Coordinates of C-alpha atoms in Angstrom, one line a residue:
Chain V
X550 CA -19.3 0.4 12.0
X551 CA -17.2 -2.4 12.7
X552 CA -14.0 -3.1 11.2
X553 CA -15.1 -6.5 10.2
X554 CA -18.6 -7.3 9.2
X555 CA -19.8 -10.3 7.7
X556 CA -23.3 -10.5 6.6
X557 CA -25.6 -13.4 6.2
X558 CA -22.9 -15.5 4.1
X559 CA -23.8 -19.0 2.9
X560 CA -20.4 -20.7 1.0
X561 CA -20.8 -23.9 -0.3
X562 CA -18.2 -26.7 -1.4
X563 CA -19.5 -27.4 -4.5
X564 CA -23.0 -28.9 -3.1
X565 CA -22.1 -29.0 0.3
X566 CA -24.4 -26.2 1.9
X567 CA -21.8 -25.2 4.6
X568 CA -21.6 -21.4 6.0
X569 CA -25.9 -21.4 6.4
X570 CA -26.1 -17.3 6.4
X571 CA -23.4 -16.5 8.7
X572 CA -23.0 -13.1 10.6
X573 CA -20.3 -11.3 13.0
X574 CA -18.5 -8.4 13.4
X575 CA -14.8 -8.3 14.6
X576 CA -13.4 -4.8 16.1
X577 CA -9.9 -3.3 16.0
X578 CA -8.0 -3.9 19.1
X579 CA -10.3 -6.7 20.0
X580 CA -10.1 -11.0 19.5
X581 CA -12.8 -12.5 18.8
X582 CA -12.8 -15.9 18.9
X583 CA -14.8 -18.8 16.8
X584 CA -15.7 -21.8 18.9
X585 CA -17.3 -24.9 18.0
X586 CA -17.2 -28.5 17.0
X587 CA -14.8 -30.2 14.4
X588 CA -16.8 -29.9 10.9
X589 CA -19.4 -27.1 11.8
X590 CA -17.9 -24.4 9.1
X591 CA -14.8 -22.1 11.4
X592 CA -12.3 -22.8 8.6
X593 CA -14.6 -21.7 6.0
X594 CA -15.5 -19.1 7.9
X595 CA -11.8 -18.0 7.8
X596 CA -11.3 -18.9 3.9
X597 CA -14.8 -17.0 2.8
X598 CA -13.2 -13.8 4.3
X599 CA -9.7 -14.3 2.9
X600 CA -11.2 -14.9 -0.9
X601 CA -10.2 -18.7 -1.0
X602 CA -13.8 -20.2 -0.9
X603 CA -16.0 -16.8 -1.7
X604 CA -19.4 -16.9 -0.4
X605 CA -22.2 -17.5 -2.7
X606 CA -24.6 -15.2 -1.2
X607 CA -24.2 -12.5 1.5
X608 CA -21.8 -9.8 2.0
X609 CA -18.2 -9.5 3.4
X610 CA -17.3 -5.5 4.5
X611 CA -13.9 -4.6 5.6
X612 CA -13.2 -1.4 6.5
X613 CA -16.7 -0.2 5.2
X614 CA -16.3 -1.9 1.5
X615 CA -17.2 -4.8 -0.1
X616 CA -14.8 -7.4 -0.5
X617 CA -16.5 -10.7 -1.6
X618 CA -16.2 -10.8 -5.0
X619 CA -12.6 -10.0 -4.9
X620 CA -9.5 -11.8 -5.4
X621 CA -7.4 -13.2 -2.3
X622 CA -4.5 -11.6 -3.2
X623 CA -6.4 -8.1 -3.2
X624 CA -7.9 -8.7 0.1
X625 CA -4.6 -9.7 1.5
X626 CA -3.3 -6.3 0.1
X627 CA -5.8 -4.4 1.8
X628 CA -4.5 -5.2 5.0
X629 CA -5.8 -9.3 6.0
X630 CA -3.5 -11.4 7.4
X631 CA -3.7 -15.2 7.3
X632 CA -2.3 -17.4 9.5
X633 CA -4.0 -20.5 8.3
X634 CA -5.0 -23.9 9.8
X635 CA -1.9 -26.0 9.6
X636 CA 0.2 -23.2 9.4
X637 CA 1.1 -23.9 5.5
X638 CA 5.2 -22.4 5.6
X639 CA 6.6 -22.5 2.3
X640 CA 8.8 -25.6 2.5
X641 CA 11.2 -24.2 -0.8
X642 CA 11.6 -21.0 1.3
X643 CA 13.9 -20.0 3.7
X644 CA 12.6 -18.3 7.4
X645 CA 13.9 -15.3 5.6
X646 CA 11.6 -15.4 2.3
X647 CA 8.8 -16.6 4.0
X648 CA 8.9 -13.7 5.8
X649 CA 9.9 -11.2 2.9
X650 CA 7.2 -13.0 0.8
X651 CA 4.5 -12.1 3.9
X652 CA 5.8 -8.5 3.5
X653 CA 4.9 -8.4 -0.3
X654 CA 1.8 -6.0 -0.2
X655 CA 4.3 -3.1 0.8
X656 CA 2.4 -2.1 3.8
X657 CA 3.8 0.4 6.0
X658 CA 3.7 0.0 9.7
X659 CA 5.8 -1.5 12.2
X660 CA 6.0 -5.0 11.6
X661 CA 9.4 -5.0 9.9
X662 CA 11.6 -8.5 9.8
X663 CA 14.1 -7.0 12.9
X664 CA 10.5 -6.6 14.8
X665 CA 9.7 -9.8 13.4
X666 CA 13.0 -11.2 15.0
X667 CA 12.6 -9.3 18.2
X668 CA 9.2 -10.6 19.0
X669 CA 10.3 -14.2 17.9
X670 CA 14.2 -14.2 19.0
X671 CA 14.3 -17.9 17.8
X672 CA 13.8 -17.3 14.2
X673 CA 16.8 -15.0 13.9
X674 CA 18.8 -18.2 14.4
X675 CA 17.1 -20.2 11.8
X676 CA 16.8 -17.0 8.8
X677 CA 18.4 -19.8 6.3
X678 CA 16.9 -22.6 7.2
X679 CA 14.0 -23.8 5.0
X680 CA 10.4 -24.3 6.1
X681 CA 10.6 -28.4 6.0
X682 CA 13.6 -27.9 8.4
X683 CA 10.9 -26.2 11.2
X684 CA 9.9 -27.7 14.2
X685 CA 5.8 -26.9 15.0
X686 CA 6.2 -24.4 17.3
X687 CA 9.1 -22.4 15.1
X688 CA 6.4 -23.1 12.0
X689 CA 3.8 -21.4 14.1
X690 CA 5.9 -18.3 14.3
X691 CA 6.7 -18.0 10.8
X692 CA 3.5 -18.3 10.0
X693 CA 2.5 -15.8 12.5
X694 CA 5.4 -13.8 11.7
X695 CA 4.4 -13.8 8.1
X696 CA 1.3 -12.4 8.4
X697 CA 3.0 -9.5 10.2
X698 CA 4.8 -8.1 7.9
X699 CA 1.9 -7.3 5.7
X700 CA 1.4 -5.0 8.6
X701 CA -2.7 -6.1 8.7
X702 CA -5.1 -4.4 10.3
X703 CA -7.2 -7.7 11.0
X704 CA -5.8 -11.1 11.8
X705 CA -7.3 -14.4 10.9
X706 CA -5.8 -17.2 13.2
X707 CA -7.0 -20.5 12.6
X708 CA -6.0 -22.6 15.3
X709 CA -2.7 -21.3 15.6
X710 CA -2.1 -23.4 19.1
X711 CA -2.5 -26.8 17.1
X712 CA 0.4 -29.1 17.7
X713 CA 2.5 -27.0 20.0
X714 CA 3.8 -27.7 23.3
X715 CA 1.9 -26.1 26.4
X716 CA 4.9 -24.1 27.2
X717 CA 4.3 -22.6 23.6
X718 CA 0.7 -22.2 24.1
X719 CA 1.2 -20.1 26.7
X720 CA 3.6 -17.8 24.8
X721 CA 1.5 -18.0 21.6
X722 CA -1.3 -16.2 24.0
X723 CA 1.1 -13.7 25.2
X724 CA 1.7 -13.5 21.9
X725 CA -1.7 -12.8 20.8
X726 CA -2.2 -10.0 24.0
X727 CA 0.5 -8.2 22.6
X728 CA -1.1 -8.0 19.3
X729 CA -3.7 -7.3 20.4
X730 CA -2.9 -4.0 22.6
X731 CA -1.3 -2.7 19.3
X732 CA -4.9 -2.0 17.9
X733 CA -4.8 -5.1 15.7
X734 CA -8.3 -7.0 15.2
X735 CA -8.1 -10.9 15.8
X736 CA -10.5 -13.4 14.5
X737 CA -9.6 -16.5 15.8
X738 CA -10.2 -20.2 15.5
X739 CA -9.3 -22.3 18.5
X740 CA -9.5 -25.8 19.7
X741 CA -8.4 -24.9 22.7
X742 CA -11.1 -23.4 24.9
X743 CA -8.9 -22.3 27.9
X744 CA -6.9 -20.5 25.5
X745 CA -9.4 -19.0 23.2
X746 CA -11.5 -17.6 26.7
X747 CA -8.2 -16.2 28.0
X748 CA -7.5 -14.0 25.2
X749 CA -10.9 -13.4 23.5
X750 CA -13.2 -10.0 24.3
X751 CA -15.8 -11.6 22.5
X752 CA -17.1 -14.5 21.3
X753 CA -19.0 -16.9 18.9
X754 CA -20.2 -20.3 18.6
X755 CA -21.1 -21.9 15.7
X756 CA -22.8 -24.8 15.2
X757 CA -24.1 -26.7 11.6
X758 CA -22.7 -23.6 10.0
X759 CA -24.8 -21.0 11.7
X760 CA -24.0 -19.1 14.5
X761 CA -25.8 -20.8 17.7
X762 CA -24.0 -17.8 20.8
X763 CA -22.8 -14.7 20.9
X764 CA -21.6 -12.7 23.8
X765 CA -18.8 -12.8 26.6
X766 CA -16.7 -15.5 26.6
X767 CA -17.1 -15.2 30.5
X768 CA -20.6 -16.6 30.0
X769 CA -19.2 -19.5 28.2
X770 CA -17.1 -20.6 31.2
X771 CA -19.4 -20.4 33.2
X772 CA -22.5 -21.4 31.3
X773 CA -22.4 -25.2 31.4
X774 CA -25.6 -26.1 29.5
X775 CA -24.0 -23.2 26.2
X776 CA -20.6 -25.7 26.5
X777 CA -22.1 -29.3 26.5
X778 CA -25.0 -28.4 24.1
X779 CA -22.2 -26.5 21.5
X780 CA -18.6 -27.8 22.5
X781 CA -19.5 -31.0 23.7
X782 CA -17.4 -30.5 26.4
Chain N
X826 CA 36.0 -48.2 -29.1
X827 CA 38.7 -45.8 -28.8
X828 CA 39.2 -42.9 -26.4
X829 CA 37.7 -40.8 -29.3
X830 CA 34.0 -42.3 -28.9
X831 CA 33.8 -41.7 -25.9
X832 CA 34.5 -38.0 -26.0
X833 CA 33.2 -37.5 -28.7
X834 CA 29.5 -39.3 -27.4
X835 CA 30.2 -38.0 -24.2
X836 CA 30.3 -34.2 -25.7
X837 CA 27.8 -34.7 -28.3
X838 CA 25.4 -36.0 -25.4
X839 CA 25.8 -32.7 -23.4
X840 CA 25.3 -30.6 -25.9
X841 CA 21.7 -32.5 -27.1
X842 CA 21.2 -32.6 -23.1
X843 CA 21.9 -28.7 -23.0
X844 CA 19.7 -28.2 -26.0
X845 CA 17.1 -30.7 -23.7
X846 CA 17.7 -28.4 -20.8
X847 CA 15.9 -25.5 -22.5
X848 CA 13.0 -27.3 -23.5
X849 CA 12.6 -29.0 -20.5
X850 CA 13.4 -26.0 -18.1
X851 CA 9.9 -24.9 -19.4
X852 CA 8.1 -27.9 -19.4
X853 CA 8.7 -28.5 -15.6
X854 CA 8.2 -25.1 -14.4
X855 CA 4.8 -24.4 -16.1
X856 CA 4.0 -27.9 -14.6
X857 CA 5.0 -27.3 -11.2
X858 CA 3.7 -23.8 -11.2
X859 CA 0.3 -24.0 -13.6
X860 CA -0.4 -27.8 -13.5
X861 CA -0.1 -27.5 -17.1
X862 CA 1.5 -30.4 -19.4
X863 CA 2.4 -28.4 -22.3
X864 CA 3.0 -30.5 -25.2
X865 CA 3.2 -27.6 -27.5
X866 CA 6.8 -26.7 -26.2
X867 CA 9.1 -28.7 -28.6
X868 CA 6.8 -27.3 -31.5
X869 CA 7.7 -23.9 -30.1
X870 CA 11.5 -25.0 -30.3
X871 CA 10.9 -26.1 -34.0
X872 CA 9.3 -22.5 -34.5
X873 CA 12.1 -20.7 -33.3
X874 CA 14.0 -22.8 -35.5
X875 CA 11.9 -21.5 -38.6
X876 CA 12.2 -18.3 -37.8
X877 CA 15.8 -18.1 -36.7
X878 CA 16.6 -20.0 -40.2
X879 CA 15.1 -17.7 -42.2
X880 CA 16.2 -14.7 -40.5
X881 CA 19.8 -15.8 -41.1
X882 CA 18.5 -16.7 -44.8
X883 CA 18.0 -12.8 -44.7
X884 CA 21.4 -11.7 -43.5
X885 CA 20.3 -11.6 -40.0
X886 CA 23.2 -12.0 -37.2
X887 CA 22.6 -15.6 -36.1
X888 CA 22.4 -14.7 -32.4
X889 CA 20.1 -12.0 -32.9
X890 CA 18.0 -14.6 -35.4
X891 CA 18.0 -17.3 -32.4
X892 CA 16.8 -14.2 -30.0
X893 CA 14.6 -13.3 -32.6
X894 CA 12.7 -16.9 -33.0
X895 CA 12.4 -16.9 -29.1
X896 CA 10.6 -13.0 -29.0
X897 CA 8.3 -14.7 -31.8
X898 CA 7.5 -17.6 -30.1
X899 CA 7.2 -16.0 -26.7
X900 CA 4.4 -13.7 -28.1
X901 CA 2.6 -16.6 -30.1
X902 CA 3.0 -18.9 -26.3
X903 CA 1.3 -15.8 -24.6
X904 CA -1.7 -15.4 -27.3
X905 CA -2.6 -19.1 -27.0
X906 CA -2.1 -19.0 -23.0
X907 CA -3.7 -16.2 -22.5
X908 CA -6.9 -16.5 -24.9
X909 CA -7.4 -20.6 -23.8
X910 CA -4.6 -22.6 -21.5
X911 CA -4.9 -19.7 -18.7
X912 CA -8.8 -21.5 -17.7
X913 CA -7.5 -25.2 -18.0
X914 CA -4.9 -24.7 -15.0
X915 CA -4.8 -28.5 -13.0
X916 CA -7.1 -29.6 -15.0
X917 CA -4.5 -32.0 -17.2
X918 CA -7.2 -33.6 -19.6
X919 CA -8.1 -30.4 -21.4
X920 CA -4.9 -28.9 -21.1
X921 CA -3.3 -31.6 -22.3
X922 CA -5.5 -32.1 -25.1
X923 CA -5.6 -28.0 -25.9
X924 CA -1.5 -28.1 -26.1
X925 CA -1.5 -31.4 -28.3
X926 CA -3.6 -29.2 -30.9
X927 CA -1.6 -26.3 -30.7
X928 CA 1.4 -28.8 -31.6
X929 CA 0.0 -30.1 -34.5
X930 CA -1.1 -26.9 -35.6
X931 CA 2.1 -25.4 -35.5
X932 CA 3.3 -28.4 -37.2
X933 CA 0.8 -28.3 -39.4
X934 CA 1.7 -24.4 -40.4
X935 CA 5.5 -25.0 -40.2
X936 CA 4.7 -27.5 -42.8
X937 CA 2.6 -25.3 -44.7
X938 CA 4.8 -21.9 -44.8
X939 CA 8.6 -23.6 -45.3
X940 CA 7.5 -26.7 -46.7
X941 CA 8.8 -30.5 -45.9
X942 CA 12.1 -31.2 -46.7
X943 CA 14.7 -30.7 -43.6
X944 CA 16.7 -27.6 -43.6
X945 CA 20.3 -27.8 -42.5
X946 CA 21.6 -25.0 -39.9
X947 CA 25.3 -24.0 -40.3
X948 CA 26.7 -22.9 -37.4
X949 CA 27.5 -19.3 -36.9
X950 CA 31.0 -18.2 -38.6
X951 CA 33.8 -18.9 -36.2
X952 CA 32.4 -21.4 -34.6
X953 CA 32.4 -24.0 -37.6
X954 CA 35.2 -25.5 -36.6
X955 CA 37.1 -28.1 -34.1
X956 CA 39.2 -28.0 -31.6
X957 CA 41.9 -30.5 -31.8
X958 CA 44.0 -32.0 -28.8
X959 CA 46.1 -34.4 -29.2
X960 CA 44.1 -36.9 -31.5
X961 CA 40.7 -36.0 -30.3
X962 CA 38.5 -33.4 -31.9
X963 CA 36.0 -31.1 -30.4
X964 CA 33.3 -29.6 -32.3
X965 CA 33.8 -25.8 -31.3
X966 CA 29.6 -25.0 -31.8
X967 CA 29.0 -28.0 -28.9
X968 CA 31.3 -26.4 -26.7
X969 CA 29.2 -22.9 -27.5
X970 CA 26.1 -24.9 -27.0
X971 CA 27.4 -26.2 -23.7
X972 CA 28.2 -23.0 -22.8
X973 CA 25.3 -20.9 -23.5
X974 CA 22.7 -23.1 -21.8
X975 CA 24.8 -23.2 -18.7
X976 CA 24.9 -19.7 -18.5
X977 CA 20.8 -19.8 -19.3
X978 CA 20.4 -22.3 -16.4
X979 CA 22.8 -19.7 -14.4
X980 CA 20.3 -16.9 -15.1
X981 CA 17.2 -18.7 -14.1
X982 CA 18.6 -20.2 -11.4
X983 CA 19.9 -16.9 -9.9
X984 CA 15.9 -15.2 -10.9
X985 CA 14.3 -18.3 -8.9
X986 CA 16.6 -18.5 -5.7
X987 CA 17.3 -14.8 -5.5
X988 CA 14.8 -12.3 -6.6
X989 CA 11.2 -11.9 -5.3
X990 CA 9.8 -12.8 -8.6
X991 CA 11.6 -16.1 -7.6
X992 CA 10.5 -16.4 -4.2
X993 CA 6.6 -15.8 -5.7
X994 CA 6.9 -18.3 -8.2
X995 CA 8.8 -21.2 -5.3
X996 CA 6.2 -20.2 -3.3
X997 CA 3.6 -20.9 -5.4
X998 CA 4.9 -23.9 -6.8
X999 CA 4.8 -25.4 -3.0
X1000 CA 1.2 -23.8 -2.3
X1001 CA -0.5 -21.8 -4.9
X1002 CA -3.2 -20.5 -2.5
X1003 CA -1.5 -19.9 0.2
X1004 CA 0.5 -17.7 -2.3
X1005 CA -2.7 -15.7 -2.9
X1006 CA -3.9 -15.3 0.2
X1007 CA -0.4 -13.7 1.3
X1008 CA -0.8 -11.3 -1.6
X1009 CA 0.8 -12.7 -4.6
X1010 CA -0.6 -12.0 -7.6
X1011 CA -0.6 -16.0 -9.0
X1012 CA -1.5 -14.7 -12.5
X1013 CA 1.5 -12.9 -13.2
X1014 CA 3.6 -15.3 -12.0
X1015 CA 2.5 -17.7 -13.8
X1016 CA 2.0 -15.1 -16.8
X1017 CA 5.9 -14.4 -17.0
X1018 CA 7.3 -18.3 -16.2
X1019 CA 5.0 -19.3 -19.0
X1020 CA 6.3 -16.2 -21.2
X1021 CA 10.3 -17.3 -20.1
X1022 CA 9.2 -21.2 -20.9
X1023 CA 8.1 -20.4 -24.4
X1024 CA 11.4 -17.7 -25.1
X1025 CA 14.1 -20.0 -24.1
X1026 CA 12.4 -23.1 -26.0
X1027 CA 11.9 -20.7 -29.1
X1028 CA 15.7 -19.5 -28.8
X1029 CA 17.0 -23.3 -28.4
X1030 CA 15.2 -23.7 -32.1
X1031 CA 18.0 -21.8 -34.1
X1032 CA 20.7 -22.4 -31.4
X1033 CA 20.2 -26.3 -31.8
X1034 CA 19.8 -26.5 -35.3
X1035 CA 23.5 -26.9 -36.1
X1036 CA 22.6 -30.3 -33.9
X1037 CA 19.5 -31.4 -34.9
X1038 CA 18.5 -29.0 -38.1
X1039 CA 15.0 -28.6 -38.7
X1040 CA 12.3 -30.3 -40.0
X1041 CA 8.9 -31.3 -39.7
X1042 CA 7.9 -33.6 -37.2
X1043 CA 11.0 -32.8 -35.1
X1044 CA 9.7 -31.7 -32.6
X1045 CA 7.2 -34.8 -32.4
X1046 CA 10.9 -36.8 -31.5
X1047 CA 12.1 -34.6 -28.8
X1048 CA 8.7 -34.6 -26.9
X1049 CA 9.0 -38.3 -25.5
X1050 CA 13.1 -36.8 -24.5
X1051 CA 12.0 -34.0 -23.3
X1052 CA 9.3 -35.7 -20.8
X1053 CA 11.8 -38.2 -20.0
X1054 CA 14.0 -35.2 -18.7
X1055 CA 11.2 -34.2 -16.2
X1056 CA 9.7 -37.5 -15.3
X1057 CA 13.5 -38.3 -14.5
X1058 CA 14.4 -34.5 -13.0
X1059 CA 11.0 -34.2 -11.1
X1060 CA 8.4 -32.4 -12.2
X1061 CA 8.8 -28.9 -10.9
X1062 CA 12.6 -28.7 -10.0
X1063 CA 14.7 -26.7 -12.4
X1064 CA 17.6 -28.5 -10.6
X1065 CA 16.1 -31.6 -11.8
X1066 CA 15.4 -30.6 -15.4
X1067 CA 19.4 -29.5 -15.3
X1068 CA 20.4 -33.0 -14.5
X1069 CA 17.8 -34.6 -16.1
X1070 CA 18.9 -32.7 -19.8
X1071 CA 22.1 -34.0 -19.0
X1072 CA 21.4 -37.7 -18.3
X1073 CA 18.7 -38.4 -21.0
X1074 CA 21.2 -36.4 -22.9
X1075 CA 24.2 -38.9 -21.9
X1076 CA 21.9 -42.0 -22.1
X1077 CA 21.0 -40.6 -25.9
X1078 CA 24.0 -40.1 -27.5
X1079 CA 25.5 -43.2 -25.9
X1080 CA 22.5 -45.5 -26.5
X1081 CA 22.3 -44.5 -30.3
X1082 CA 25.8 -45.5 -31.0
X1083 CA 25.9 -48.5 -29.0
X1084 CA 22.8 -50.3 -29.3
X1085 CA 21.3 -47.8 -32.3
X1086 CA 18.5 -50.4 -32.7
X1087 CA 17.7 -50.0 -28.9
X1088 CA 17.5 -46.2 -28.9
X1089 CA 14.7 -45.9 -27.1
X1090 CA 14.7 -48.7 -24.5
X1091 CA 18.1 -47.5 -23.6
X1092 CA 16.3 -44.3 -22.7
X1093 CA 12.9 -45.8 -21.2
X1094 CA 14.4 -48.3 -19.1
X1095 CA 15.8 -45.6 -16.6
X1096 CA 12.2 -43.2 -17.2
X1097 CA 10.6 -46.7 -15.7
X1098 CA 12.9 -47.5 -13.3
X1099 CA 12.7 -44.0 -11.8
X1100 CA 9.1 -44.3 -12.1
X1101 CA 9.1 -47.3 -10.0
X1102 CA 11.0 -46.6 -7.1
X1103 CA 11.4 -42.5 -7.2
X1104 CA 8.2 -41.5 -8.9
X1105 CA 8.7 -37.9 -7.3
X1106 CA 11.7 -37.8 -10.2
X1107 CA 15.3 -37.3 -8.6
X1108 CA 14.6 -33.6 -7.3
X1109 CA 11.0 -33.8 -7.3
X1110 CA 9.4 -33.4 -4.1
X1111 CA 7.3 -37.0 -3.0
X1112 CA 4.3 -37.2 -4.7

C-alpha cells in the first residue's frame, strides 16, 4: 500500500471536465514528480488532494483512508503539506507567523521554527519582516518552511523553482534531497525538467488531464519521442 | 466661533467617532474576513440599546446592562449567521439582501416590543457631569466614551496582532484558502470575529445612548456613517476603521454645526473623493 494513492479522480471546474480519471501512487521517502504541459491538470492534481477543488468522482487514500470528501483543513491536519503554486505567503504576517501559523495542526516531529531557521539561515534575519517585504527566493522558503512545521508526512510542491534565481534552484534541489532522505514523500510539480529528473525516483506525465507515462524519470531523458510528444520540448 | 466650539465639536466628534468605531470595527472585519456586508450591524447597536435601557429601567448596573445588550445581541447575530448568512459568504447580493431583512426586522420588532417614541439614556451616575477648565466645559460621559472604545480598539488590536486566533483570522483575511489548506479551521474563525462584531456593536447600543438615545429608525441613520467609516478606513483594516470612526466622526460633528443644511455632503464629499483616487480606503490593501 502506498502512502499516497489516488484513484481514477475526475475534478471539474464547474463544467470544465479537467482531471479525466486520474491515478498515481506517491511513496514515503520518495519524489515523484508531475510533468507536463502548461493547462493539462498538475495544479489540480495538487488542489484535488489538498481538499481545495475535491474530485467529483474517484477516490483519494492517504495513509490507507479516504480523504476526498473531507475538508482542507482536516487533510492538512493529517499530516499534507502545501507548498502551493505561487507560493501564496501571508502578506499581513510576519516570517515568524507564517511559520507558527504552518505549525497550527500541533504535529510532533522535528520540524520546529529553530530547524526551520537552521535549514534556511536567511529567514532568521528577516523573523519580523512581513511577507510583502520577501524577495522570491526568501518567499519560496517560507512557504517551504511553512509547510514544515506541520511536520507532514507527504509534501505537495507545485512548482516551487518558479521565479528563482539558478543559484537558488540548485539549493531548492538540495533542498528537496534532504527532505527527502528524512522519509518524507514529495509530489511535485515542476516546470523545470532538469530539476524535476534530478530529484525525482519516479515519475508521471500528464497530458489533457490523464496520465499519458509512468516510469523512471531516466527514461524520460533519454526517451526523445516521450519528451517532444508530452513536453514539447 | 470661540475656542469653545471647537472643543466642544472637536470632543463631541470623537466620542460619536468612538461610538462609530464599534460599529464599524465589525462591519470591516466580517467584510474582510467573510465577504459579508452586514447591514444588520447598526440594528444590532439599536438592540443593545433596547435591552441595555430596559435593564437599567430594572435597576440593573448600567455597565452590566450595556454588557448585557451586547451578550443578547451576540447570541441573536450567531442564530441568524449560523442558520442563513454562514452559506452566502462572497456572495454580496444575497448577503446583502439577507442582512437588509434582518435590519428591518429588528426594526420592525424594536418598534413593536418598546414602541415609537425616542427614549432618552442618562448617563450612568457620576459621570453626568462636566469638567470645567478655565471657560471650557467637558462633558465627563464623552471623555468615558473616548475612553472605553480606545481601550476596546486596544483589546482587539492586541487579539489580532498577537494571539494565534489573530494570526488565523490576518491570515485568512489575506488568503482564505490558503488558510485551510494550512489547517485553519476558517469556520471558527469566522464563527468568533462574527460573534465579537455583533457583542461590541450590541454593547455600543447602551454605551452610546447618552449620545444619540434610542429610537426607531436610528440605526437606519448611522448605517450610511458607519459605511462611510470603512469605505474611508479600508475594508478589512481595523486600523482603518479606528481612523476612519474618527474622521467621519470629526467631519460629523463639525459639518452639522457649520453647514447643518450640508450634513451629509460634508460627509460624502471625502467617501467620494477617497473613492476616486484611494478606492482600497486609507489602510485598505489595493483593490
Amino acid at each position: 500500500m502506498s502512502l499516497l494513492e489516488v484513484d481514477d479522480i475526475h475534478t471539474y471546474y464547474e463544467h470544465s471536465h479537467i482531471l479525466q480519471g486520474v491515478s498515481l501512487q506517491a511513496e514515503s521517502g520518495r519524489v515523484t514528480a508531475l510533468l507536463g504541459r502548461n493547462g493539462v491538470g498538475k495544479t489540480t492534481l495538487i488542489r484535488s488532494v489538498i481538499g481545495f477543488t475535491p474530485p467529483r468522482t474517484g477516490g483519494i487514500r492517504f495513509s490507507g483512508e479516504s480523504i476526498e470528501r473531507l475538508p482542507s483543513h482536516t487533510i492538512a491536519r493529517r499530516g499534507v503539506g502545501l507548498v502551493p503554486q505561487g507560493r501564496r505567503v501571508f502578506p499581513s504576517l510576519t516570517v515568524e507567523e507564517n511559520l507558527r501559523l504552518g505549525g497550527l495542526p500541533g504535529r510532533a516531529g522535528r520540524w520546529t521554527l529553530e530547524t526551520v531557521y537552521t535549514m534556511f539561515p536567511r529567514l532568521r534575519d528577516r523573523v519580523a519582516n512581513y511577507g510583502g517585504q520577501l524577495s522570491g527566493g526568501e518567499q519560496q522558503m517560507v512557504a517551504i518552511g511553512r509547510a514544515l512545521m506541520s511536520n507532514p508526512v507527504l509534501l505537495l510542491m507545485d512548482e516551487p523553482s518558479e521565479g528563482l534565481a539558478p543559484l537558488i534552484v540548485r539549493e531548492l534541489e538540495r533542498t528537496m534531497c534532504a527532505l527527502k532522505e528524512t522519509g518524507l514523500a514529495i509530489v511535485l510539480v515542476e516546470q523545470n525538467l532538469p530539476l524535476a529528473l534530478a530529484v525525482a525516483d519516479t515519475a508521471y506525465i500528464i497530458s489533457k488531464g490523464r496520465v499519458v507515462f509512468h516510469g523512471d524519470p531516466q527514461t524520460i531523458r533519454t526517451d526523445d519521442e516521450v519528451r517532444t510528444k508530452y513536453l514539447g520540448i | 466661533m470661540g475656542l469653545q466650539f471647537y472643543v466642544q465639536n472637536a470632543l463631541g466628534g470623537l466620542a460619536y467617532g468612538s461610538l462609530l468605531f464599534l460599529i464599524a470595527s465589525g462591519l470591516t472585519l466580517i467584510f474582510g474576513l467573510m465577504r459579508i456586508i452586514n447591514l444588520a450591524q447598526t440594528a444590532f447597536y439599536l438592540l443593545g440599546a433596547y435591552v441595555g435601557l430596559t435593564l437599567v429601567a430594572h435597576g440593573t448596573n448600567f455597565w452590566l446592562a450595556s454588557v448585557a445588550g451586547g451578550a443578547v445581541t451576540m447570541v441573536l447575530g450567531l442564530a441568524v449567521y449560523s442558520a442563513f448568512l454562514h452559506r452566502y459568504h462572497a456572495d454580496h447580493l444575497t448577503s446583502l439582501l439577507l442582512t437588509l431583512g434582518f435590519a428591518l426586522i429588528l426594526d420592525d420588532g424594536v418598534l413593536a416590543v418598546w414602541g415609537g417614541d425616542p427614549r432618552s439614556i442618562a448617563p450612568p451616575p457620576g459621570l453626568a457631569g462636566s469638567i470645567h477648565i478655565g471657560t471650557l466645559v467637558f462633558p465627563e460621559y464623552w471623555l468615558a466614551v473616548i475612553a472605553i472604545s480606545f481601550t476596546i480598539a486596544a483589546v482587539l488590536f492586541f487579539a489580532l496582532q498577537r494571539t494565534m486566533l489573530g494570526v488565523m483570522i490576518r491570515a485568512s483575511v489575506d488568503d482564505e484558502e490558503m488558510a485551510r489548506g494550512l489547517g485553519v479551521d476558517v469556520n471558527r474563525a469566522f464563527f468568533v470575529v462574527f460573534a465579537a462584531g455583533a457583542f461590541i456593536a450590541g454593547l455600543g447600543g447602551l454605551l452610546g445612548g447618552p449620545i444619540t438615545s434610542a429610537y426607531p429608525g436610528l440605526d437606519g441613520e448611522i448605517t450610511p456613517l458607519a459605511f462611510a467609516v470603512v469605505i474611508v478606513g479600508g475594508m478589512g483594516s481595523l486600523t482603518g476603521a479606528l481612523v476612519g470612526s474618527l474622521l467621519i466622526g470629526l467631519v460629523n460633528a463639525f459639518g452639522k454645526a457649520m453647514f447643518p443644511e450640508l450634513s451629509y455632503f460634508t460627509i460624502f464629499v471625502p467617501v467620494a473623493l477617497i473613492m476616486a483616487f484611494r478606492p482600497q480606503g486609507l489602510f485598505g490593501r489595493k483593490l
